[in-house]
C-alpha cells in the first residue's frame, strides 16, 4: 500500500507506517508537492496539518479513489468533511495505531 503524508510529521507517523507500507511525505501539500509525492498512485492520503485542508480536494482531484485520513488536532473545515474518510485525534491514536488501520 502506498501512503502519502501531507504536512509535518512531528509524531513519528512516517516511521510507524514505513514498517509495513510505502510512504512518501510532502511538507507542503499543494498540487506540485502531492504530485511529487506520488498522489496519483497512492492508496491513502494522510493530512497532518489542518492549515493545509485544501490539500484534500486537490488530492482527490488527482486520485478520486484515494482514501483520506486526517491525523491532526483541531477541527476539520466543513468544506472538506465529505471528502474525508477517517478523522483521528493524535491524543487518542498513537502512530502505531494508525499503522494498524491499514494492515
Tab-separated table of C-alpha atoms in Angstrom:
chain	number	residue	atom	x	y	z
A	1	UNK	CA	0.000	0.000	0.000
A	2	UNK	CA	1.288	3.465	-0.891
A	3	UNK	CA	0.555	6.211	1.640
A	4	UNK	CA	1.221	9.913	1.053
A	5	UNK	CA	1.506	12.136	4.107
A	6	UNK	CA	0.827	15.841	3.689
A	7	UNK	CA	2.136	18.158	6.379
A	8	UNK	CA	4.671	17.905	9.155
A	9	UNK	CA	5.495	14.613	10.827
A	10	UNK	CA	6.205	15.653	14.391
A	11	UNK	CA	4.707	12.477	15.879
A	12	UNK	CA	6.721	9.791	14.047
A	13	UNK	CA	3.921	8.731	11.734
A	14	UNK	CA	6.209	8.168	8.738
A	15	UNK	CA	8.432	5.810	10.700
A	16	UNK	CA	5.455	3.847	12.051
A	17	UNK	CA	3.853	3.458	8.621
A	18	UNK	CA	7.102	2.650	6.787
A	19	UNK	CA	7.358	-0.606	8.678
A	20	UNK	CA	4.599	-2.132	6.546
A	21	UNK	CA	3.862	0.319	3.714
A	22	UNK	CA	5.473	2.502	1.065
A	23	UNK	CA	5.333	6.044	2.453
A	24	UNK	CA	6.153	9.392	0.900
A	25	UNK	CA	5.772	12.764	2.542
A	26	UNK	CA	5.414	16.330	1.425
A	27	UNK	CA	5.633	19.174	3.928
A	28	UNK	CA	3.707	21.440	1.548
A	29	UNK	CA	0.627	19.574	0.353
A	30	UNK	CA	-0.155	21.642	-2.714
A	31	UNK	CA	-0.644	20.254	-6.215
A	32	UNK	CA	3.062	20.157	-7.010
A	33	UNK	CA	4.031	18.653	-3.663
A	34	UNK	CA	1.345	15.981	-3.850
A	35	UNK	CA	2.284	15.094	-7.429
A	36	UNK	CA	5.954	14.785	-6.465
A	37	UNK	CA	4.970	12.529	-3.544
A	38	UNK	CA	3.109	10.209	-5.925
A	39	UNK	CA	-0.508	11.015	-5.057
A	40	UNK	CA	-1.675	9.671	-8.436
A	41	UNK	CA	-0.584	6.139	-7.479
A	42	UNK	CA	-1.321	6.364	-3.740
A	43	UNK	CA	-3.924	4.337	-1.905
A	44	UNK	CA	-4.161	6.623	1.131
A	45	UNK	CA	-3.588	10.317	1.798
A	46	UNK	CA	-2.935	11.328	5.417
A	47	UNK	CA	-3.192	15.026	6.245
A	48	UNK	CA	-1.404	16.095	9.419
A	49	UNK	CA	-1.839	19.873	9.158
A	50	UNK	CA	-5.349	21.335	9.160
A	51	UNK	CA	-3.978	24.620	7.801
A	52	UNK	CA	-3.477	22.672	4.563
A	53	UNK	CA	-7.029	21.296	4.389
A	54	UNK	CA	-7.364	22.410	0.769
A	55	UNK	CA	-4.937	19.573	0.005
A	56	UNK	CA	-7.807	17.107	0.417
A	57	UNK	CA	-9.797	18.186	-2.665
A	58	UNK	CA	-6.545	18.628	-4.592
A	59	UNK	CA	-5.515	15.065	-3.712
A	60	UNK	CA	-8.968	13.719	-4.630
A	61	UNK	CA	-8.797	15.560	-7.974
A	62	UNK	CA	-5.535	13.737	-8.696
A	63	UNK	CA	-6.831	10.389	-7.454
A	64	UNK	CA	-10.610	10.043	-6.879
A	65	UNK	CA	-10.289	6.513	-5.424
A	66	UNK	CA	-7.990	7.755	-2.656
A	67	UNK	CA	-8.811	7.067	0.996
A	68	UNK	CA	-8.322	10.266	3.022
A	69	UNK	CA	-7.344	10.223	6.684
A	70	UNK	CA	-6.881	13.333	8.803
A	71	UNK	CA	-4.485	12.847	11.721
A	72	UNK	CA	-4.372	16.215	13.447
A	73	UNK	CA	-5.537	18.249	16.422
A	74	UNK	CA	-8.401	20.669	15.926
A	75	UNK	CA	-11.491	20.865	13.777
A	76	UNK	CA	-11.612	19.942	10.139
A	77	UNK	CA	-13.069	22.720	7.964
A	78	UNK	CA	-16.579	21.829	6.845
A	79	UNK	CA	-15.804	22.189	3.138
A	80	UNK	CA	-13.658	19.024	3.201
A	81	UNK	CA	-15.583	16.804	5.586
A	82	UNK	CA	-17.409	14.922	2.821
A	83	UNK	CA	-14.133	14.054	1.114
A	84	UNK	CA	-12.556	12.726	4.301
A	85	UNK	CA	-12.915	9.053	5.195
A	86	UNK	CA	-11.410	8.993	8.695
A	87	UNK	CA	-10.592	11.578	11.352
A	88	UNK	CA	-8.165	10.569	14.094
A	89	UNK	CA	-7.086	12.625	17.077
A	90	UNK	CA	-3.359	12.129	17.799
A	91	UNK	CA	-4.128	12.387	21.523
A	92	UNK	CA	-6.180	9.195	21.217
A	93	UNK	CA	-4.285	7.283	18.497
A	94	UNK	CA	-0.530	6.877	18.501
A	95	UNK	CA	1.295	6.343	15.175
A	96	UNK	CA	1.379	2.565	15.655
A	97	UNK	CA	-2.422	2.508	15.993
A	98	UNK	CA	-2.726	4.462	12.753
A	99	UNK	CA	-0.465	1.945	11.036
A	100	UNK	CA	-2.652	-0.903	12.286
A	101	UNK	CA	-5.641	0.580	10.453
A	102	UNK	CA	-4.001	-0.251	7.126
A	103	UNK	CA	-2.802	-3.800	7.801
